[in-house]
Coordinates of N, CA and C in Angstrom, one line a residue:
M1 N 0.8 -1.2 0.0 CA 0.0 0.0 0.0 C 0.9 1.2 0.0
T2 N 0.6 2.2 -0.9 CA 1.4 3.4 -0.9 C 0.5 4.5 -0.5
I3 N 1.0 5.3 0.4 CA 0.3 6.5 0.9 C 1.1 7.7 0.5
M4 N 0.4 8.6 -0.2 CA 1.1 9.8 -0.7 C 1.2 10.9 0.4
P5 N 2.2 11.7 0.3 CA 2.3 12.8 1.3 C 1.0 13.7 1.4
H6 N 0.8 14.2 2.6 CA -0.4 15.0 2.9 C -0.3 16.3 2.1
Q7 N -1.4 16.7 1.5 CA -1.5 18.0 0.9 C -2.8 18.6 1.4
P8 N -2.8 19.9 1.7 CA -4.1 20.4 2.3 C -5.2 20.4 1.2
I9 N -6.4 20.1 1.7 CA -7.6 20.1 0.9 C -8.0 21.5 0.6
P10 N -8.1 21.9 -0.6 CA -8.5 23.3 -1.0 C -9.9 23.6 -0.6
A11 N -10.3 24.9 -0.6 CA -11.6 25.3 -0.3 C -12.6 24.7 -1.2
A12 N -13.8 24.3 -0.7 CA -14.8 23.7 -1.6 C -15.2 24.6 -2.7
G13 N -15.5 24.0 -3.9 CA -16.0 24.8 -5.0 C -14.9 25.1 -6.0
T14 N -13.7 24.7 -5.7 CA -12.6 25.0 -6.7 C -12.4 23.7 -7.5
D15 N -11.7 23.9 -8.7 CA -11.3 22.8 -9.5 C -10.3 21.9 -8.8
E16 N -9.6 22.4 -7.9 CA -8.6 21.7 -7.1 C -9.2 20.6 -6.3
V17 N -10.4 20.7 -5.9 CA -11.2 19.7 -5.1 C -11.2 18.4 -5.9
H18 N -11.5 18.5 -7.2 CA -11.5 17.3 -8.1 C -10.2 16.6 -8.1
T19 N -9.1 17.4 -8.3 CA -7.8 16.9 -8.3 C -7.5 16.2 -7.0
T20 N -7.8 16.8 -5.9 CA -7.5 16.2 -4.6 C -8.3 14.9 -4.4
L21 N -9.5 14.8 -4.8 CA -10.3 13.6 -4.7 C -9.7 12.5 -5.7
A22 N -9.3 12.9 -6.8 CA -8.7 11.9 -7.8 C -7.4 11.3 -7.2
E23 N -6.6 12.1 -6.4 CA -5.4 11.6 -5.8 C -5.7 10.8 -4.6
A24 N -6.8 11.0 -3.9 CA -7.2 10.3 -2.7 C -7.9 9.0 -3.0
W25 N -8.5 8.9 -4.2 CA -9.2 7.7 -4.5 C -8.3 6.4 -4.5
P26 N -7.1 6.4 -5.0 CA -6.3 5.2 -4.9 C -6.0 4.7 -3.5
L27 N -5.8 5.7 -2.6 CA -5.6 5.3 -1.2 C -6.9 4.7 -0.7
F28 N -8.0 5.2 -0.9 CA -9.3 4.6 -0.5 C -9.4 3.1 -1.0
A29 N -9.1 3.0 -2.3 CA -9.2 1.7 -3.0 C -8.2 0.7 -2.3
A30 N -7.0 1.1 -2.0 CA -6.0 0.2 -1.3 C -6.5 -0.1 0.1
V31 N -7.0 0.8 0.8 CA -7.5 0.5 2.2 C -8.7 -0.4 2.1
Q32 N -9.6 -0.2 1.1 CA -10.7 -1.1 1.0 C -10.3 -2.5 0.6
A33 N -9.3 -2.6 -0.3 CA -8.8 -4.0 -0.7 C -8.2 -4.7 0.6
A34 N -7.5 -3.9 1.4 CA -6.9 -4.5 2.6 C -8.0 -5.0 3.6
A35 N -9.1 -4.2 3.7 CA -10.2 -4.6 4.6 C -10.9 -5.8 4.1
K36 N -11.1 -5.9 2.7 CA -11.7 -7.1 2.2 C -10.8 -8.3 2.4
A37 N -9.5 -8.1 2.5 CA -8.6 -9.3 2.8 C -8.6 -9.6 4.3
G38 N -9.2 -8.8 5.1 CA -9.2 -9.0 6.6 C -8.2 -8.2 7.4
I39 N -7.5 -7.3 6.7 CA -6.5 -6.5 7.4 C -7.3 -5.2 7.8
T40 N -7.1 -4.8 9.1 CA -7.7 -3.6 9.6 C -6.8 -2.4 9.4
V41 N -7.3 -1.4 8.8 CA -6.6 -0.2 8.6 C -7.3 1.0 9.2
A42 N -6.7 1.7 10.1 CA -7.3 2.9 10.8 C -6.4 4.1 10.5
I43 N -7.0 5.1 10.0 CA -6.3 6.4 9.7 C -6.8 7.5 10.6
E44 N -5.8 8.0 11.4 CA -6.2 9.1 12.3 C -5.5 10.4 11.8
V45 N -6.3 11.4 11.5 CA -5.7 12.7 11.0 C -5.9 13.7 12.1
Q46 N -4.8 14.3 12.5 CA -4.8 15.4 13.5 C -4.3 16.7 12.8
P47 N -4.4 17.9 13.3 CA -3.9 19.0 12.7 C -2.4 19.0 12.4
S48 N -1.6 18.3 13.3 CA -0.2 18.2 13.1 C 0.4 16.9 12.8
S49 N -0.5 15.9 12.6 CA 0.0 14.5 12.3 C -1.0 13.7 11.6
I50 N -0.5 12.6 11.0 CA -1.3 11.6 10.3 C -0.7 10.3 10.9
R51 N -1.6 9.4 11.4 CA -1.2 8.1 11.9 C -2.0 7.0 11.3
V52 N -1.3 6.0 10.8 CA -2.0 4.8 10.2 C -1.7 3.6 11.0
T53 N -2.7 2.9 11.5 CA -2.5 1.7 12.2 C -3.1 0.5 11.4
I54 N -2.2 -0.4 11.1 CA -2.5 -1.6 10.3 C -2.4 -2.8 11.2
E55 N -3.6 -3.5 11.4 CA -3.5 -4.7 12.2 C -3.7 -5.9 11.3
V56 N -2.8 -6.9 11.4 CA -2.7 -8.0 10.5 C -3.1 -9.2 11.2
P57 N -4.2 -9.9 10.8 CA -4.6 -11.1 11.5 C -3.7 -12.3 10.9
A58 N -3.7 -13.4 11.6 CA -2.9 -14.5 11.3 C -3.1 -15.0 9.8
D59 N -4.4 -15.0 9.4 CA -4.6 -15.6 8.1 C -4.2 -14.6 6.9
C60 N -3.8 -13.4 7.3 CA -3.3 -12.4 6.3 C -1.8 -12.1 6.5
A61 N -1.2 -12.9 7.4 CA 0.2 -12.6 7.7 C 1.1 -12.6 6.5
R62 N 0.8 -13.3 5.5 CA 1.6 -13.4 4.3 C 1.8 -12.0 3.6
A63 N 0.9 -11.0 4.0 CA 1.0 -9.7 3.5 C 2.0 -8.8 4.2
L64 N 2.5 -9.3 5.4 CA 3.4 -8.6 6.2 C 4.6 -8.0 5.5
P65 N 5.4 -8.7 4.7 CA 6.5 -8.2 4.0 C 6.2 -6.9 3.2
E66 N 5.1 -7.0 2.4 CA 4.7 -5.9 1.6 C 4.3 -4.7 2.4
L67 N 3.6 -5.0 3.5 CA 3.1 -3.9 4.4 C 4.4 -3.1 5.0
L68 N 5.4 -3.8 5.3 CA 6.6 -3.3 5.9 C 7.6 -2.7 4.9
A69 N 7.5 -3.0 3.7 CA 8.5 -2.6 2.7 C 8.7 -1.1 2.6
D70 N 7.7 -0.3 2.7 CA 7.9 1.1 2.5 C 8.2 1.9 3.7
L71 N 8.2 1.3 4.9 CA 8.5 2.0 6.2 C 10.0 2.4 6.3
T72 N 10.2 3.6 6.8 CA 11.6 4.0 7.2 C 11.6 4.3 8.6
D73 N 12.8 4.4 9.2 CA 13.0 4.7 10.6 C 12.2 3.8 11.5
T74 N 12.3 2.5 11.2 CA 11.4 1.5 12.0 C 12.0 1.2 13.3
Q75 N 11.1 1.0 14.3 CA 11.3 0.5 15.6 C 10.3 -0.6 15.9
V76 N 10.8 -1.6 16.7 CA 9.9 -2.7 17.0 C 9.6 -2.8 18.5
A77 N 8.4 -2.9 18.9 CA 8.0 -3.1 20.2 C 7.3 -4.5 20.4
S78 N 7.5 -5.1 21.4 CA 6.9 -6.5 21.6 C 6.1 -6.5 22.9
T79 N 5.0 -7.3 22.9 CA 4.1 -7.4 24.0 C 4.2 -8.8 24.6
A80 N 3.7 -8.9 25.8 CA 3.7 -10.2 26.4 C 2.9 -11.3 25.8
D81 N 1.9 -10.9 25.0 CA 1.0 -11.8 24.3 C 1.5 -12.3 23.0
G82 N 2.8 -11.9 22.7 CA 3.4 -12.4 21.4 C 3.2 -11.5 20.2
R83 N 2.6 -10.4 20.4 CA 2.4 -9.5 19.3 C 3.6 -8.6 19.2
H84 N 3.9 -8.1 18.0 CA 5.0 -7.1 17.7 C 4.3 -5.9 17.0
T85 N 4.8 -4.8 17.3 CA 4.3 -3.6 16.6 C 5.5 -2.9 16.0
V86 N 5.5 -2.7 14.7 CA 6.5 -2.0 14.0 C 6.0 -0.6 13.7
V87 N 6.7 0.3 14.2 CA 6.4 1.8 14.0 C 7.5 2.3 13.1
G88 N 7.0 3.1 12.1 CA 7.9 3.7 11.1 C 7.3 4.9 10.5
A89 N 8.0 5.4 9.4 CA 7.5 6.6 8.8 C 7.2 6.2 7.3
L90 N 6.2 6.9 6.8 CA 5.9 6.9 5.3 C 5.8 8.3 4.8
C91 N 5.8 8.4 3.5 CA 5.6 9.6 2.8 C 6.7 10.7 3.3
E92 N 7.9 10.3 3.2 CA 9.0 11.3 3.5 C 8.9 11.8 5.0
G93 N 8.4 10.9 5.9 CA 8.2 11.2 7.2 C 7.0 12.0 7.6
T94 N 6.1 12.2 6.7 CA 4.9 12.9 7.0 C 3.7 12.1 7.6
V95 N 3.9 10.8 7.5 CA 2.9 9.9 8.1 C 3.6 8.9 9.0
T96 N 3.1 8.7 10.2 CA 3.6 7.7 11.1 C 2.7 6.4 10.9
A97 N 3.3 5.3 10.7 CA 2.6 4.0 10.5 C 3.0 3.0 11.6
Q98 N 2.0 2.3 12.0 CA 2.3 1.2 12.9 C 1.6 0.0 12.4
V99 N 2.4 -1.1 12.3 CA 1.9 -2.4 11.8 C 1.9 -3.4 13.0
V100 N 0.8 -4.0 13.3 CA 0.6 -4.9 14.4 C 0.6 -6.3 13.9
T101 N 1.5 -7.2 14.3 CA 1.5 -8.6 13.8 C 0.6 -9.4 14.6
P102 N 0.2 -10.6 14.1 CA -0.6 -11.6 14.8 C 0.2 -12.1 16.0
P103 N -0.5 -12.5 17.0 CA 0.2 -13.1 18.2 C 0.9 -14.4 17.8
H104 N 2.2 -14.5 18.2 CA 3.0 -15.6 18.0 C 3.2 -16.1 16.6
W105 N 3.0 -15.2 15.6 CA 3.1 -15.6 14.2 C 4.6 -15.4 13.8
V106 N 5.3 -14.5 14.3 CA 6.7 -14.2 13.9 C 7.4 -13.9 15.2
T107 N 8.7 -14.3 15.2 CA 9.5 -14.0 16.4 C 10.2 -12.6 16.2
R108 N 10.6 -12.0 17.2 CA 11.3 -10.7 17.1 C 12.5 -10.8 16.2
T109 N 13.3 -11.8 16.3 CA 14.5 -12.0 15.4 C 14.0 -12.1 13.9
E110 N 13.0 -12.9 13.6 CA 12.5 -13.0 12.3 C 12.0 -11.6 11.8
L111 N 11.3 -10.9 12.6 CA 10.9 -9.6 12.2 C 12.0 -8.6 12.0
D112 N 13.1 -8.7 12.8 CA 14.2 -7.8 12.5 C 14.9 -8.2 11.2
I113 N 15.0 -9.5 10.9 CA 15.6 -9.9 9.6 C 14.7 -9.4 8.5
L114 N 13.4 -9.6 8.6 CA 12.5 -9.1 7.6 C 12.6 -7.6 7.3
L115 N 12.7 -6.8 8.4 CA 12.9 -5.4 8.2 C 14.2 -5.1 7.6
A116 N 15.3 -5.7 7.9 CA 16.6 -5.5 7.4 C 16.6 -5.9 5.9
S117 N 15.9 -6.9 5.5 CA 16.0 -7.3 4.1 C 15.2 -6.4 3.2
G118 N 14.2 -5.7 3.8 CA 13.4 -4.8 3.0 C 14.0 -3.4 2.9
R119 N 15.0 -3.1 3.6 CA 15.6 -1.7 3.5 C 16.3 -1.6 2.2
R120 N 16.2 -0.4 1.7 CA 16.8 -0.1 0.4 C 18.1 0.6 0.5

């Protein structure tokens, strides 16, 4: 899934609204496709930040490498129940993303290797 950098939405009634909607539509389609596959995607927009939380169930865990591929500046946190949360940046640092893995699906070491292999 690719998320484009945030651009302010222009005032309603201008031709730029159509352009903005045209640019947002692929993001909506990608989120909708993830939801149909069983992946939960939540987008929180605040005046000074955008945060995307992606929760991956065990039956969709094969999508994990692709979901992590575009993240930069990643950090991994682990919980007692066997979940790992990868937090990183998207869109040149304008979006914070967190990807939550299924419980006990991947070890911390495997996740670190997966993140290192995806770095460009």
